[in-house]
Amino acid sequence: MVPGIFKQRLLKGLMWGLALVVAFLILFPLWWIFVSSITPAGELFSKPIRYWPRHPTLESYRYLIEHAGLLSKIGSTAVIVGLSILIGMVVSVMAAFAFARFRSKGLSIAVAFLLASMLIPDVVTARPLYDFLRSVHLYDTYTGLIVLYISGILPFTILILQNYLNDIPVSIEESASIDGCGFFQSLFYVTLPLLRPALATVCIVNFITCLNNFFTPLFYSNGISVLSTAITQLPLRDNMYAVPWDLVSAMGWIIILPILVFVAIFQKQIMEGIMAGGVKG
């Protein structure tokens, strides 16, 4: 065999081997969570370890629906996440358009502050935000949580959209203006269609971010229950394995499943949008 061809095949084989190892490290925990969720509690710690339960059951999911308020948690999560993404996208598009099309020292400072806010950990601002929400009667309300969720996704969304807008020639909007389009007509009928890939990307990423948000609903709400904090509300059992791992696994799988579906369907758009908008920034 020609040495060059052998080297290429060897390199390709090593890359496939590395990809399989990485895939195994990522997928095996997900598989184990799913198997644990359909394994009866009495079989979870049986020896030898079983990678598929002897008596698979959906009892954990039934318990979550009937006794842990799973459907109400899904409803609360859908309302908070849906409105946060919708309102956040509208605000982000307007802000990104202003930052990309209008140049001034004030706007540059505003962008710098906005991006710097991404570096501040949530725990640093937790106490003053907690006091502020209580003072304006937004603590433990849907409105308060939605505002906090929006504030969490705005910097990343504006960064991606602004960088994407920088690559769209201004001359297109100027041509639309010459043809008689007003400002908002140019924005909705010319700019937004060109922003579609970036909008799809940030919508997907923001959906995953909001769904995974654990700190905000845990700290700023007491009565509103969402999926990400539901694990903390599961009842303990009176035995040596007090943590109900079957219920925890079922709840974890319910949270993971929509994220997996979204990433599997839109992984190409996610990567393209991040590469186009984030790396250039």
mmCIF file of C-alpha atoms in Angstrom:
data_model
loop_
_atom_site.group_PDB
_atom_site.id
_atom_site.type_symbol
_atom_site.label_atom_id
_atom_site.label_comp_id
_atom_site.label_asym_id
_atom_site.label_seq_id
_atom_site.Cartn_x
_atom_site.Cartn_y
_atom_site.Cartn_z
ATOM 1 C CA MET A 1 0.000 0.000 0.000
ATOM 2 C CA VAL A 2 1.216 3.488 -0.836
ATOM 3 C CA PRO A 3 2.516 5.175 2.362
ATOM 4 C CA GLY A 4 0.461 8.327 1.704
ATOM 5 C CA ILE A 5 -2.810 6.388 1.397
ATOM 6 C CA PHE A 6 -1.955 4.308 4.491
ATOM 7 C CA LYS A 7 -1.306 7.506 6.469
ATOM 8 C CA GLN A 8 -4.632 9.012 5.367
ATOM 9 C CA ARG A 9 -6.552 5.869 6.316
ATOM 10 C CA LEU A 10 -4.767 5.665 9.647
ATOM 11 C CA LEU A 11 -5.597 9.298 10.386
ATOM 12 C CA LYS A 12 -9.211 8.743 9.363
ATOM 13 C CA GLY A 13 -9.429 5.658 11.553
ATOM 14 C CA LEU A 14 -8.009 7.562 14.540
ATOM 15 C CA MET A 15 -10.532 10.353 14.010
ATOM 16 C CA TRP A 16 -13.421 7.880 13.850
ATOM 17 C CA GLY A 17 -12.103 6.158 16.963
ATOM 18 C CA LEU A 18 -11.865 9.446 18.828
ATOM 19 C CA ALA A 19 -15.369 10.416 17.665
ATOM 20 C CA LEU A 20 -16.759 7.101 18.935
ATOM 21 C CA VAL A 21 -15.068 7.550 22.324
ATOM 22 C CA VAL A 22 -16.454 11.080 22.687
ATOM 23 C CA ALA A 23 -19.919 9.924 21.556
ATOM 24 C CA PHE A 24 -19.844 7.110 24.113
ATOM 25 C CA LEU A 25 -18.816 9.477 26.929
ATOM 26 C CA ILE A 26 -21.708 11.806 26.036
ATOM 27 C CA LEU A 27 -24.423 9.282 25.236
ATOM 28 C CA PHE A 28 -23.833 6.680 27.943
ATOM 29 C CA PRO A 29 -24.910 8.966 30.839
ATOM 30 C CA LEU A 30 -28.061 9.849 28.890
ATOM 31 C CA TRP A 31 -28.743 6.175 28.283
ATOM 32 C CA TRP A 32 -28.166 5.412 31.968
ATOM 33 C CA ILE A 33 -30.592 8.160 33.034
ATOM 34 C CA PHE A 34 -33.256 6.745 30.723
ATOM 35 C CA VAL A 35 -32.696 3.160 31.925
ATOM 36 C CA SER A 36 -32.844 4.316 35.563
ATOM 37 C CA SER A 37 -36.122 6.117 34.867
ATOM 38 C CA ILE A 38 -37.836 2.923 33.683
ATOM 39 C CA THR A 39 -36.263 0.626 36.298
ATOM 40 C CA PRO A 40 -38.342 -0.256 39.394
ATOM 41 C CA ALA A 41 -36.915 1.276 42.585
ATOM 42 C CA GLY A 42 -36.128 -2.168 43.991
ATOM 43 C CA GLU A 43 -33.936 -3.084 41.024
ATOM 44 C CA LEU A 44 -31.902 0.124 40.824
ATOM 45 C CA PHE A 45 -29.063 -1.158 43.008
ATOM 46 C CA SER A 46 -29.220 -4.833 42.100
ATOM 47 C CA LYS A 47 -25.990 -6.726 41.429
ATOM 48 C CA PRO A 48 -24.634 -7.463 38.943
ATOM 49 C CA ILE A 49 -25.394 -4.160 37.284
ATOM 50 C CA ARG A 50 -28.086 -4.437 34.634
ATOM 51 C CA TYR A 51 -27.918 -2.185 31.611
ATOM 52 C CA TRP A 52 -31.560 -2.934 30.841
ATOM 53 C CA PRO A 53 -34.148 -3.526 33.606
ATOM 54 C CA ARG A 54 -35.618 -6.977 34.091
ATOM 55 C CA HIS A 55 -39.077 -5.456 34.558
ATOM 56 C CA PRO A 56 -39.179 -2.067 32.772
ATOM 57 C CA THR A 57 -41.959 0.196 33.983
ATOM 58 C CA LEU A 58 -43.315 3.698 33.496
ATOM 59 C CA GLU A 59 -44.323 3.925 37.170
ATOM 60 C CA SER A 60 -41.930 6.839 37.793
ATOM 61 C CA TYR A 61 -43.540 8.908 35.055
ATOM 62 C CA ARG A 62 -47.032 8.015 36.318
ATOM 63 C CA TYR A 63 -46.051 9.091 39.839
ATOM 64 C CA LEU A 64 -44.693 12.408 38.558
ATOM 65 C CA ILE A 65 -47.923 13.123 36.685
ATOM 66 C CA GLU A 66 -50.303 12.110 39.500
ATOM 67 C CA HIS A 67 -48.416 13.190 42.638
ATOM 68 C CA ALA A 68 -45.667 15.660 41.676
ATOM 69 C CA GLY A 69 -47.697 18.072 39.533
ATOM 70 C CA LEU A 70 -45.679 17.358 36.408
ATOM 71 C CA LEU A 71 -48.266 18.766 33.998
ATOM 72 C CA SER A 72 -48.584 22.046 35.921
ATOM 73 C CA LYS A 73 -44.781 22.357 35.945
ATOM 74 C CA ILE A 74 -44.688 21.799 32.199
ATOM 75 C CA GLY A 75 -47.389 24.470 31.776
ATOM 76 C CA SER A 76 -45.534 26.991 33.968
ATOM 77 C CA THR A 77 -42.277 26.274 32.151
ATOM 78 C CA ALA A 78 -43.924 26.701 28.749
ATOM 79 C CA VAL A 79 -45.449 30.049 29.725
ATOM 80 C CA ILE A 80 -42.259 31.466 31.253
ATOM 81 C CA VAL A 81 -39.863 30.140 28.618
ATOM 82 C CA GLY A 82 -42.158 30.951 25.688
ATOM 83 C CA LEU A 83 -42.868 34.545 26.712
ATOM 84 C CA SER A 84 -39.234 35.121 27.706
ATOM 85 C CA ILE A 85 -37.977 34.031 24.299
ATOM 86 C CA LEU A 86 -40.683 35.941 22.402
ATOM 87 C CA ILE A 87 -40.230 39.239 24.246
ATOM 88 C CA GLY A 88 -36.461 38.791 24.432
ATOM 89 C CA MET A 89 -36.248 38.301 20.673
ATOM 90 C CA VAL A 90 -38.236 41.465 19.943
ATOM 91 C CA VAL A 91 -36.095 43.551 22.301
ATOM 92 C CA SER A 92 -32.883 41.975 21.029
ATOM 93 C CA VAL A 93 -33.669 42.600 17.362
ATOM 94 C CA MET A 94 -34.394 46.266 18.020
ATOM 95 C CA ALA A 95 -31.285 46.694 20.172
ATOM 96 C CA ALA A 96 -29.010 44.798 17.769
ATOM 97 C CA PHE A 97 -30.314 46.857 14.839
ATOM 98 C CA ALA A 98 -29.589 50.092 16.709
ATOM 99 C CA PHE A 99 -26.108 48.935 17.742
ATOM 100 C CA ALA A 100 -25.257 47.742 14.208
ATOM 101 C CA ARG A 101 -26.679 50.633 12.190
ATOM 102 C CA PHE A 102 -26.195 53.710 14.362
ATOM 103 C CA ARG A 103 -22.719 54.681 15.517
ATOM 104 C CA SER A 104 -22.170 56.839 18.579
ATOM 105 C CA LYS A 105 -19.966 56.830 21.648
ATOM 106 C CA GLY A 106 -22.967 56.275 23.896
ATOM 107 C CA LEU A 107 -24.078 53.178 21.982
ATOM 108 C CA SER A 108 -20.530 51.783 22.043
ATOM 109 C CA ILE A 109 -20.430 52.192 25.825
ATOM 110 C CA ALA A 110 -23.854 50.564 26.098
ATOM 111 C CA VAL A 111 -22.648 47.561 24.071
ATOM 112 C CA ALA A 112 -19.561 47.244 26.267
ATOM 113 C CA PHE A 113 -21.658 47.284 29.458
ATOM 114 C CA LEU A 114 -24.111 44.814 27.978
ATOM 115 C CA LEU A 115 -21.406 42.354 27.003
ATOM 116 C CA ALA A 116 -19.584 42.841 30.323
ATOM 117 C CA SER A 117 -22.771 41.799 32.102
ATOM 118 C CA MET A 118 -22.291 38.307 30.651
ATOM 119 C CA LEU A 119 -19.233 37.929 32.875
ATOM 120 C CA ILE A 120 -21.084 38.643 36.142
ATOM 121 C CA PRO A 121 -22.140 35.449 37.981
ATOM 122 C CA ASP A 122 -25.790 35.248 38.999
ATOM 123 C CA VAL A 123 -24.938 34.872 42.673
ATOM 124 C CA VAL A 124 -23.238 38.295 42.734
ATOM 125 C CA THR A 125 -26.456 40.134 41.870
ATOM 126 C CA ALA A 126 -28.793 37.728 43.645
ATOM 127 C CA ARG A 127 -29.344 39.634 46.900
ATOM 128 C CA PRO A 128 -29.915 43.136 45.445
ATOM 129 C CA LEU A 129 -32.184 41.677 42.765
ATOM 130 C CA TYR A 130 -34.096 39.746 45.417
ATOM 131 C CA ASP A 131 -34.642 42.935 47.455
ATOM 132 C CA PHE A 132 -35.612 44.874 44.335
ATOM 133 C CA LEU A 133 -38.181 42.302 43.219
ATOM 134 C CA ARG A 134 -39.759 42.254 46.672
ATOM 135 C CA SER A 135 -39.907 46.057 46.762
ATOM 136 C CA VAL A 136 -41.760 46.209 43.424
ATOM 137 C CA HIS A 137 -43.949 43.188 44.313
ATOM 138 C CA LEU A 138 -42.571 41.003 41.515
ATOM 139 C CA TYR A 139 -41.056 38.311 43.729
ATOM 140 C CA ASP A 140 -42.640 34.916 43.138
ATOM 141 C CA THR A 141 -44.583 36.150 40.116
ATOM 142 C CA TYR A 142 -44.574 35.093 36.481
ATOM 143 C CA THR A 143 -43.775 38.666 35.465
ATOM 144 C CA GLY A 144 -40.721 38.811 37.709
ATOM 145 C CA LEU A 145 -39.375 35.486 36.458
ATOM 146 C CA ILE A 146 -39.967 36.425 32.818
ATOM 147 C CA VAL A 147 -38.113 39.713 33.304
ATOM 148 C CA LEU A 148 -35.169 37.879 34.864
ATOM 149 C CA TYR A 149 -35.133 35.219 32.141
ATOM 150 C CA ILE A 150 -35.148 37.938 29.474
ATOM 151 C CA SER A 151 -32.304 39.796 31.157
ATOM 152 C CA GLY A 152 -30.317 36.569 31.134
ATOM 153 C CA ILE A 153 -30.644 35.896 27.405
ATOM 154 C CA LEU A 154 -30.377 39.470 26.082
ATOM 155 C CA PRO A 155 -26.553 39.878 26.004
ATOM 156 C CA PHE A 156 -25.896 36.667 24.052
ATOM 157 C CA THR A 157 -28.816 37.276 21.690
ATOM 158 C CA ILE A 158 -27.815 40.869 20.940
ATOM 159 C CA LEU A 159 -24.188 39.822 20.399
ATOM 160 C CA ILE A 160 -25.142 37.190 17.819
ATOM 161 C CA LEU A 161 -27.680 39.374 16.001
ATOM 162 C CA GLN A 162 -25.445 42.438 15.952
ATOM 163 C CA ASN A 163 -22.537 40.546 14.424
ATOM 164 C CA TYR A 164 -24.865 38.979 11.877
ATOM 165 C CA LEU A 165 -26.326 42.406 11.030
ATOM 166 C CA ASN A 166 -22.828 43.796 10.496
ATOM 167 C CA ASP A 167 -22.452 41.374 7.570
ATOM 168 C CA ILE A 168 -25.669 42.557 5.896
ATOM 169 C CA PRO A 169 -24.858 45.483 3.567
ATOM 170 C CA VAL A 170 -26.565 48.727 4.505
ATOM 171 C CA SER A 171 -27.033 49.359 0.785
ATOM 172 C CA ILE A 172 -29.859 46.786 0.735
ATOM 173 C CA GLU A 173 -31.853 48.829 3.250
ATOM 174 C CA GLU A 174 -30.967 52.040 1.401
ATOM 175 C CA SER A 175 -32.282 50.523 -1.837
ATOM 176 C CA ALA A 176 -35.504 49.591 -0.057
ATOM 177 C CA SER A 177 -35.766 53.153 1.226
ATOM 178 C CA ILE A 178 -35.334 54.528 -2.309
ATOM 179 C CA ASP A 179 -38.135 52.185 -3.443
ATOM 180 C CA GLY A 180 -40.432 53.778 -0.900
ATOM 181 C CA CYS A 181 -40.069 51.564 2.196
ATOM 182 C CA GLY A 182 -40.278 53.302 5.545
ATOM 183 C CA PHE A 183 -38.039 52.412 8.497
ATOM 184 C CA PHE A 184 -40.242 49.656 9.893
ATOM 185 C CA GLN A 185 -41.120 48.306 6.435
ATOM 186 C CA SER A 186 -37.414 48.046 5.656
ATOM 187 C CA LEU A 187 -36.803 46.349 9.000
ATOM 188 C CA PHE A 188 -39.611 43.783 8.711
ATOM 189 C CA TYR A 189 -39.589 43.086 4.965
ATOM 190 C CA VAL A 190 -35.880 43.390 4.155
ATOM 191 C CA THR A 191 -33.690 42.961 7.232
ATOM 192 C CA LEU A 192 -35.599 40.355 9.244
ATOM 193 C CA PRO A 193 -35.810 37.790 6.393
ATOM 194 C CA LEU A 194 -32.033 38.042 6.003
ATOM 195 C CA LEU A 195 -31.659 37.537 9.762
ATOM 196 C CA ARG A 196 -33.633 34.283 9.697
ATOM 197 C CA PRO A 197 -30.650 31.898 10.263
ATOM 198 C CA ALA A 198 -29.406 33.943 13.217
ATOM 199 C CA LEU A 199 -32.918 34.234 14.656
ATOM 200 C CA ALA A 200 -33.351 30.463 14.445
ATOM 201 C CA THR A 201 -30.032 29.937 16.188
ATOM 202 C CA VAL A 202 -30.635 32.272 19.101
ATOM 203 C CA CYS A 203 -34.189 30.959 19.542
ATOM 204 C CA ILE A 204 -32.883 27.419 19.920
ATOM 205 C CA VAL A 205 -29.991 28.362 22.185
ATOM 206 C CA ASN A 206 -32.241 30.577 24.316
ATOM 207 C CA PHE A 207 -34.783 27.766 24.613
ATOM 208 C CA ILE A 208 -32.088 25.464 25.956
ATOM 209 C CA THR A 209 -30.726 28.188 28.258
ATOM 210 C CA CYS A 210 -34.135 29.026 29.712
ATOM 211 C CA LEU A 211 -35.125 25.393 30.135
ATOM 212 C CA ASN A 212 -31.873 24.691 31.999
ATOM 213 C CA ASN A 213 -32.117 27.795 34.177
ATOM 214 C CA PHE A 214 -32.008 26.424 37.714
ATOM 215 C CA PHE A 215 -30.870 29.361 39.834
ATOM 216 C CA THR A 216 -33.468 31.984 38.832
ATOM 217 C CA PRO A 217 -36.698 30.068 39.608
ATOM 218 C CA LEU A 218 -35.126 28.522 42.708
ATOM 219 C CA PHE A 219 -34.027 31.822 44.246
ATOM 220 C CA TYR A 220 -36.668 34.284 43.045
ATOM 221 C CA SER A 221 -39.774 32.143 43.383
ATOM 222 C CA ASN A 222 -41.385 30.102 46.098
ATOM 223 C CA GLY A 223 -44.782 29.125 44.736
ATOM 224 C CA ILE A 224 -44.170 28.895 40.990
ATOM 225 C CA SER A 225 -42.688 25.537 40.079
ATOM 226 C CA VAL A 226 -40.869 24.852 36.816
ATOM 227 C CA LEU A 227 -39.215 21.723 35.443
ATOM 228 C CA SER A 228 -35.640 22.757 36.182
ATOM 229 C CA THR A 229 -36.306 22.983 39.948
ATOM 230 C CA ALA A 230 -38.736 20.070 40.148
ATOM 231 C CA ILE A 231 -35.993 17.665 41.226
ATOM 232 C CA THR A 232 -35.575 19.592 44.486
ATOM 233 C CA GLN A 233 -39.265 19.019 45.296
ATOM 234 C CA LEU A 234 -39.366 15.251 44.945
ATOM 235 C CA PRO A 235 -40.237 13.407 48.183
ATOM 236 C CA LEU A 236 -37.520 11.396 49.920
ATOM 237 C CA ARG A 237 -38.006 7.772 50.911
ATOM 238 C CA ASP A 238 -37.489 6.226 54.326
ATOM 239 C CA ASN A 239 -34.706 3.795 53.523
ATOM 240 C CA MET A 240 -30.963 3.810 53.101
ATOM 241 C CA TYR A 241 -31.362 4.985 49.538
ATOM 242 C CA ALA A 242 -33.473 7.967 50.561
ATOM 243 C CA VAL A 243 -32.985 9.822 47.306
ATOM 244 C CA PRO A 244 -35.656 8.562 44.844
ATOM 245 C CA TRP A 245 -33.264 7.975 41.971
ATOM 246 C CA ASP A 246 -35.961 6.517 39.744
ATOM 247 C CA LEU A 247 -38.045 9.708 40.066
ATOM 248 C CA VAL A 248 -34.970 11.912 39.728
ATOM 249 C CA SER A 249 -33.985 10.060 36.563
ATOM 250 C CA ALA A 250 -37.493 10.325 35.124
ATOM 251 C CA MET A 251 -37.624 14.053 35.830
ATOM 252 C CA GLY A 252 -34.144 14.512 34.405
ATOM 253 C CA TRP A 253 -35.080 12.646 31.250
ATOM 254 C CA ILE A 254 -38.219 14.792 30.822
ATOM 255 C CA ILE A 255 -36.025 17.911 30.981
ATOM 256 C CA ILE A 256 -33.337 16.492 28.697
ATOM 257 C CA LEU A 257 -35.610 15.055 26.003
ATOM 258 C CA PRO A 258 -36.854 18.320 24.406
ATOM 259 C CA ILE A 259 -33.307 19.671 24.428
ATOM 260 C CA LEU A 260 -32.011 16.557 22.671
ATOM 261 C CA VAL A 261 -34.778 16.775 20.081
ATOM 262 C CA PHE A 262 -34.090 20.450 19.415
ATOM 263 C CA VAL A 263 -30.337 19.972 19.141
ATOM 264 C CA ALA A 264 -30.741 16.925 16.887
ATOM 265 C CA ILE A 265 -33.091 18.759 14.515
ATOM 266 C CA PHE A 266 -31.403 22.161 14.488
ATOM 267 C CA GLN A 267 -27.735 21.342 15.206
ATOM 268 C CA LYS A 268 -26.687 22.634 11.781
ATOM 269 C CA GLN A 269 -28.397 26.006 12.328
ATOM 270 C CA ILE A 270 -26.960 26.263 15.842
ATOM 271 C CA MET A 271 -23.391 25.770 14.669
ATOM 272 C CA GLU A 272 -23.766 28.036 11.640
ATOM 273 C CA GLY A 273 -25.324 30.827 13.657
ATOM 274 C CA ILE A 274 -22.761 30.680 16.441
ATOM 275 C CA MET A 275 -19.862 30.553 13.990
ATOM 276 C CA ALA A 276 -21.276 33.424 11.931
ATOM 277 C CA GLY A 277 -22.209 35.626 14.851
ATOM 278 C CA GLY A 278 -20.061 34.722 17.793
ATOM 279 C CA VAL A 279 -16.601 33.985 16.463
ATOM 280 C CA LYS A 280 -16.354 37.195 14.491
ATOM 281 C CA GLY A 281 -17.240 39.290 17.527
#
